[in-house]
mmCIF file of C-alpha atoms in Angstrom:
data_model
loop_
_atom_site.group_PDB
_atom_site.id
_atom_site.type_symbol
_atom_site.label_atom_id
_atom_site.label_comp_id
_atom_site.label_asym_id
_atom_site.label_seq_id
_atom_site.Cartn_x
_atom_site.Cartn_y
_atom_site.Cartn_z
ATOM 1 C CA ASN D 1 4.454 -11.317 -17.037
ATOM 2 C CA ALA D 2 1.024 -11.289 -15.431
ATOM 3 C CA GLY D 3 2.465 -9.524 -12.367
ATOM 4 C CA VAL D 4 0.451 -10.024 -9.173
ATOM 5 C CA THR D 5 -2.864 -11.794 -9.633
ATOM 6 C CA GLN D 6 -5.632 -12.219 -7.084
ATOM 7 C CA THR D 7 -8.750 -14.355 -7.066
ATOM 8 C CA PRO D 8 -11.604 -13.950 -6.603
ATOM 9 C CA LYS D 9 -12.358 -10.301 -7.479
ATOM 10 C CA PHE D 10 -15.511 -10.262 -5.379
ATOM 11 C CA GLN D 11 -16.783 -12.534 -2.602
ATOM 12 C CA VAL D 12 -19.751 -12.538 -0.250
ATOM 13 C CA LEU D 13 -19.589 -14.704 2.870
ATOM 14 C CA LYS D 14 -21.856 -15.380 5.794
ATOM 15 C CA THR D 15 -20.587 -14.920 9.327
ATOM 16 C CA GLY D 16 -18.648 -17.976 10.433
ATOM 17 C CA GLN D 17 -17.758 -19.221 6.966
ATOM 18 C CA SER D 18 -14.144 -19.763 6.009
ATOM 19 C CA MET D 19 -12.439 -19.052 2.723
ATOM 20 C CA THR D 20 -9.065 -18.562 1.081
ATOM 21 C CA LEU D 21 -8.054 -15.550 -0.955
ATOM 22 C CA GLN D 22 -5.522 -16.508 -3.587
ATOM 23 C CA CYS D 23 -2.476 -14.484 -4.563
ATOM 24 C CA ALA D 24 0.213 -15.369 -7.072
ATOM 25 C CA GLN D 25 3.126 -13.549 -8.660
ATOM 26 C CA ASP D 26 5.288 -14.557 -11.590
ATOM 27 C CA MET D 27 8.159 -12.133 -11.039
ATOM 28 C CA ASN D 28 10.208 -14.389 -8.726
ATOM 29 C CA HIS D 29 9.767 -11.876 -5.932
ATOM 30 C CA GLU D 30 11.076 -12.765 -2.516
ATOM 31 C CA TYR D 31 8.715 -10.626 -0.459
ATOM 32 C CA MET D 32 4.919 -10.917 -0.434
ATOM 33 C CA SER D 33 2.338 -9.297 1.778
ATOM 34 C CA TRP D 34 -1.374 -8.899 2.390
ATOM 35 C CA TYR D 35 -3.095 -5.619 3.183
ATOM 36 C CA ARG D 36 -6.649 -4.665 3.908
ATOM 37 C CA GLN D 37 -8.022 -1.322 2.829
ATOM 38 C CA ASP D 38 -10.821 0.316 4.763
ATOM 39 C CA PRO D 39 -12.289 3.797 4.231
ATOM 40 C CA GLY D 40 -10.263 6.456 6.013
ATOM 41 C CA MET D 41 -7.675 3.947 7.237
ATOM 42 C CA GLY D 42 -5.431 3.445 4.295
ATOM 43 C CA LEU D 43 -3.696 0.120 3.839
ATOM 44 C CA ARG D 44 -3.024 -1.984 6.898
ATOM 45 C CA LEU D 45 -0.580 -4.878 6.836
ATOM 46 C CA ILE D 46 -2.090 -8.250 7.779
ATOM 47 C CA HIS D 47 0.754 -10.730 7.204
ATOM 48 C CA TYR D 48 3.927 -10.802 5.203
ATOM 49 C CA SER D 49 6.522 -13.277 3.991
ATOM 50 C CA VAL D 50 10.197 -12.748 3.265
ATOM 51 C CA GLY D 51 10.567 -16.029 1.416
ATOM 52 C CA ALA D 52 9.146 -19.520 1.002
ATOM 53 C CA GLY D 53 8.469 -21.079 4.378
ATOM 54 C CA ILE D 54 8.772 -17.794 6.291
ATOM 55 C CA THR D 55 5.820 -15.679 7.391
ATOM 56 C CA ASP D 56 5.234 -13.043 10.035
ATOM 57 C CA GLN D 57 2.431 -10.908 11.415
ATOM 58 C CA GLY D 58 1.668 -7.358 10.449
ATOM 59 C CA GLU D 59 -0.512 -4.770 12.174
ATOM 60 C CA VAL D 60 -3.853 -6.587 12.015
ATOM 61 C CA PRO D 61 -3.252 -10.372 11.888
ATOM 62 C CA ASN D 62 -6.123 -11.613 14.059
ATOM 63 C CA GLY D 63 -8.585 -13.831 12.228
ATOM 64 C CA TYR D 64 -6.250 -14.516 9.306
ATOM 65 C CA ASN D 65 -3.719 -17.226 8.506
ATOM 66 C CA VAL D 66 -1.102 -17.401 5.781
ATOM 67 C CA SER D 67 1.414 -19.866 4.453
ATOM 68 C CA ARG D 68 4.149 -19.633 1.830
ATOM 69 C CA SER D 69 4.988 -23.048 0.449
ATOM 70 C CA THR D 70 6.277 -21.697 -2.876
ATOM 71 C CA THR D 71 7.863 -18.447 -4.008
ATOM 72 C CA GLU D 72 4.906 -17.745 -6.299
ATOM 73 C CA ASP D 73 1.883 -18.227 -4.043
ATOM 74 C CA PHE D 74 0.780 -16.553 -0.819
ATOM 75 C CA PRO D 75 -2.822 -17.446 0.105
ATOM 76 C CA LEU D 76 -4.717 -15.662 2.870
ATOM 77 C CA ARG D 77 -7.176 -17.730 4.897
ATOM 78 C CA LEU D 78 -10.106 -16.365 6.825
ATOM 79 C CA LEU D 79 -10.796 -18.902 9.529
ATOM 80 C CA SER D 80 -14.280 -17.812 10.639
ATOM 81 C CA ALA D 81 -15.457 -14.725 8.794
ATOM 82 C CA ALA D 82 -16.833 -11.785 10.762
ATOM 83 C CA PRO D 83 -18.548 -8.590 9.520
ATOM 84 C CA SER D 84 -15.487 -6.641 10.701
ATOM 85 C CA GLN D 85 -13.515 -8.402 7.958
ATOM 86 C CA THR D 86 -15.571 -6.727 5.248
ATOM 87 C CA SER D 87 -12.892 -4.899 3.301
ATOM 88 C CA VAL D 88 -10.858 -4.751 0.128
ATOM 89 C CA TYR D 89 -7.841 -7.022 0.297
ATOM 90 C CA PHE D 90 -4.646 -6.391 -1.637
ATOM 91 C CA CYS D 91 -1.734 -8.709 -2.145
ATOM 92 C CA ALA D 92 1.651 -7.172 -2.942
ATOM 93 C CA SER D 93 5.138 -8.380 -3.754
ATOM 94 C CA SER D 94 8.609 -6.945 -4.083
ATOM 95 C CA TYR D 95 11.858 -8.258 -5.461
ATOM 96 C CA VAL D 96 13.741 -8.576 -2.220
ATOM 97 C CA ALA D 97 12.812 -8.435 1.432
ATOM 98 C CA SER D 98 14.406 -5.066 1.886
ATOM 99 C CA GLY D 99 12.808 -1.914 3.175
ATOM 100 C CA ASP D 100 13.552 0.103 0.069
ATOM 101 C CA ASN D 101 11.969 -1.883 -2.699
ATOM 102 C CA GLU D 102 8.911 -1.014 -4.730
ATOM 103 C CA GLN D 103 5.873 -3.127 -3.930
ATOM 104 C CA PHE D 104 3.714 -4.328 -6.813
ATOM 105 C CA PHE D 105 0.051 -4.654 -5.938
ATOM 106 C CA GLY D 106 -2.605 -6.966 -7.285
ATOM 107 C CA PRO D 107 -6.047 -5.684 -8.373
ATOM 108 C CA GLY D 108 -7.688 -6.502 -5.050
ATOM 109 C CA THR D 109 -10.475 -8.719 -3.711
ATOM 110 C CA ARG D 110 -13.618 -7.027 -2.419
ATOM 111 C CA LEU D 111 -14.998 -9.127 0.449
ATOM 112 C CA THR D 112 -18.358 -8.640 2.121
ATOM 113 C CA VAL D 113 -19.254 -10.588 5.257
ATOM 114 C CA LEU D 114 -22.934 -10.619 6.116
ATOM 115 C CA GLY W 1 3.401 1.587 17.488
ATOM 116 C CA GLU W 2 4.593 2.976 14.197
ATOM 117 C CA ASN W 3 2.276 5.500 12.639
ATOM 118 C CA VAL W 4 2.067 7.590 9.472
ATOM 119 C CA GLU W 5 -0.314 10.536 9.433
ATOM 120 C CA GLN W 6 -1.401 12.012 6.105
ATOM 121 C CA HIS W 7 -3.133 15.316 5.339
ATOM 122 C CA PRO W 8 -5.423 16.387 3.858
ATOM 123 C CA SER W 9 -7.850 13.521 3.421
ATOM 124 C CA THR W 10 -9.448 15.259 0.431
ATOM 125 C CA LEU W 11 -7.965 17.865 -1.893
ATOM 126 C CA SER W 12 -9.659 19.627 -4.776
ATOM 127 C CA VAL W 13 -7.690 21.806 -7.213
ATOM 128 C CA GLN W 14 -8.218 23.450 -10.570
ATOM 129 C CA GLU W 15 -6.451 21.975 -13.542
ATOM 130 C CA GLY W 16 -3.036 23.588 -13.852
ATOM 131 C CA ASP W 17 -2.727 24.382 -10.154
ATOM 132 C CA SER W 18 -0.322 22.655 -7.773
ATOM 133 C CA ALA W 19 -1.263 20.063 -5.163
ATOM 134 C CA VAL W 20 0.628 19.301 -1.962
ATOM 135 C CA ILE W 21 0.090 16.316 0.314
ATOM 136 C CA LYS W 22 1.890 16.069 3.638
ATOM 137 C CA CYS W 23 2.839 13.120 5.822
ATOM 138 C CA THR W 24 4.404 12.668 9.223
ATOM 139 C CA TYR W 25 5.978 9.450 10.496
ATOM 140 C CA SER W 26 6.673 8.366 14.035
ATOM 141 C CA ASP W 27 9.559 5.897 13.843
ATOM 142 C CA SER W 28 12.930 7.580 13.401
ATOM 143 C CA ALA W 29 14.321 4.261 12.105
ATOM 144 C CA SER W 30 12.272 4.618 8.900
ATOM 145 C CA ASN W 31 14.544 5.096 5.918
ATOM 146 C CA TYR W 32 12.408 4.686 2.804
ATOM 147 C CA PHE W 33 9.372 6.744 1.885
ATOM 148 C CA PRO W 34 7.361 5.718 -1.169
ATOM 149 C CA TRP W 35 4.270 7.383 -2.615
ATOM 150 C CA TYR W 36 1.588 5.314 -4.303
ATOM 151 C CA LYS W 37 -1.253 6.354 -6.594
ATOM 152 C CA GLN W 38 -4.461 4.333 -6.616
ATOM 153 C CA GLU W 39 -6.904 4.748 -9.453
ATOM 154 C CA LEU W 40 -10.496 3.618 -9.111
ATOM 155 C CA GLY W 41 -10.844 -0.151 -8.955
ATOM 156 C CA LYS W 42 -7.115 -0.805 -9.100
ATOM 157 C CA GLY W 43 -4.282 -1.583 -6.745
ATOM 158 C CA PRO W 44 -1.836 1.135 -5.670
ATOM 159 C CA GLN W 45 1.091 1.864 -7.948
ATOM 160 C CA LEU W 46 4.409 3.449 -6.994
ATOM 161 C CA ILE W 47 4.892 6.923 -8.475
ATOM 162 C CA ILE W 48 7.944 8.213 -6.634
ATOM 163 C CA ASP W 49 10.056 7.355 -3.617
ATOM 164 C CA ILE W 50 12.769 8.916 -1.507
ATOM 165 C CA ARG W 51 15.417 7.509 0.771
ATOM 166 C CA SER W 52 16.482 8.999 4.071
ATOM 167 C CA ASN W 53 19.846 10.162 2.741
ATOM 168 C CA VAL W 54 18.169 12.457 0.197
ATOM 169 C CA GLY W 55 16.267 15.659 0.926
ATOM 170 C CA GLU W 56 14.409 16.085 -2.358
ATOM 171 C CA LYS W 57 13.636 14.127 -5.506
ATOM 172 C CA LYS W 58 11.869 15.209 -8.672
ATOM 173 C CA ASP W 59 10.374 13.324 -11.593
ATOM 174 C CA GLN W 60 8.759 15.556 -14.208
ATOM 175 C CA ARG W 61 5.674 17.106 -12.567
ATOM 176 C CA ILE W 62 5.994 15.338 -9.243
ATOM 177 C CA ALA W 63 8.482 15.922 -6.458
ATOM 178 C CA VAL W 64 8.947 14.659 -2.945
ATOM 179 C CA THR W 65 10.721 16.377 -0.057
ATOM 180 C CA LEU W 66 11.909 14.856 3.210
ATOM 181 C CA ASN W 67 12.717 16.542 6.510
ATOM 182 C CA LYS W 68 14.232 13.846 8.717
ATOM 183 C CA THR W 69 14.572 16.100 11.738
ATOM 184 C CA ALA W 70 10.881 16.929 11.752
ATOM 185 C CA LYS W 71 9.909 13.479 10.426
ATOM 186 C CA HIS W 72 7.893 15.087 7.652
ATOM 187 C CA PHE W 73 7.715 14.302 3.955
ATOM 188 C CA SER W 74 5.566 15.790 1.231
ATOM 189 C CA LEU W 75 4.390 15.128 -2.314
ATOM 190 C CA HIS W 76 4.167 18.036 -4.735
ATOM 191 C CA ILE W 77 2.325 17.790 -8.034
ATOM 192 C CA THR W 78 2.653 20.765 -10.373
ATOM 193 C CA GLU W 79 0.513 21.651 -13.405
ATOM 194 C CA THR W 80 -2.161 19.182 -12.324
ATOM 195 C CA GLN W 81 -4.199 17.403 -14.981
ATOM 196 C CA PRO W 82 -7.560 15.591 -14.733
ATOM 197 C CA GLU W 83 -5.742 12.250 -14.980
ATOM 198 C CA ASP W 84 -3.967 13.072 -11.721
ATOM 199 C CA SER W 85 -7.315 12.547 -9.962
ATOM 200 C CA ALA W 86 -6.838 9.499 -7.716
ATOM 201 C CA VAL W 87 -6.112 8.465 -4.145
ATOM 202 C CA TYR W 88 -2.514 9.030 -3.072
ATOM 203 C CA PHE W 89 -0.864 7.140 -0.228
ATOM 204 C CA CYS W 90 2.351 7.978 1.532
ATOM 205 C CA ALA W 91 4.237 5.260 3.364
ATOM 206 C CA ALA W 92 7.221 4.749 5.607
ATOM 207 C CA SER W 93 9.271 1.604 5.557
ATOM 208 C CA ILE W 94 10.600 0.230 8.810
ATOM 209 C CA VAL W 95 13.293 -2.412 8.842
ATOM 210 C CA ALA W 96 12.624 -4.793 11.719
ATOM 211 C CA GLY W 97 13.604 -8.385 11.071
ATOM 212 C CA GLY W 98 11.856 -8.581 7.752
ATOM 213 C CA PHE W 99 10.411 -5.211 6.884
ATOM 214 C CA LYS W 100 7.077 -3.514 7.308
ATOM 215 C CA THR W 101 5.626 -0.689 5.299
ATOM 216 C CA ILE W 102 3.186 1.533 7.166
ATOM 217 C CA PHE W 103 0.777 3.509 4.984
ATOM 218 C CA GLY W 104 -0.955 6.794 5.582
ATOM 219 C CA ALA W 105 -4.749 6.943 5.376
ATOM 220 C CA GLY W 106 -4.700 8.368 1.850
ATOM 221 C CA THR W 107 -5.598 11.633 0.128
ATOM 222 C CA ARG W 108 -8.325 11.756 -2.479
ATOM 223 C CA LEU W 109 -7.258 14.307 -5.088
ATOM 224 C CA PHE W 110 -9.801 15.837 -7.449
ATOM 225 C CA VAL W 111 -8.522 17.878 -10.370
ATOM 226 C CA LYS W 112 -11.292 19.986 -11.891
ATOM 227 C CA ALA W 113 -11.090 20.711 -15.589
#
């Protein structure tokens, strides 16, 4: 199993550009989520999904969209990039959408918005 | 809203000493408390977890304690080794429709050889 994969590893955008961060898992996990990691702020939940076709907002959803058309994929879209979205983004998944399941994290995408 | 506070933000210990990281959560409905270790350039990885019906859990050199009344939980690492150097995150899981995991801000642990 490849686990949770994310692409790209690094990305530089200009303000106003849009892009999609890709996330895929091959463990047949029900639950997937996106976090952003900023210095001194830990991991903050952006959006999550409890199954194909079902998504919901986390703590910091503004400026991001998600969709979950398949169990495996959970892309994160930046609609109009802003410097405040400069961060490291992590995708995670867990077997079931239950509060007591280990989350498996991808390697992260480092995004810089100029 | 829900909040998890983590202290200290940085911790430096000598190899062989113990390290303790403390967290406080705000939502009394939280019932699952995982700890993740993040090495440089990698995603976080679960190292130990505890559920609200348990007061203490141990796995070799690491242990976690939970005080539900005070809404505190702590990570204890004994006989620290240089490879324990990393960022450690506590988290509290809140069941609300789906579920949300709220993370602490992280503790950067340095173990000096």
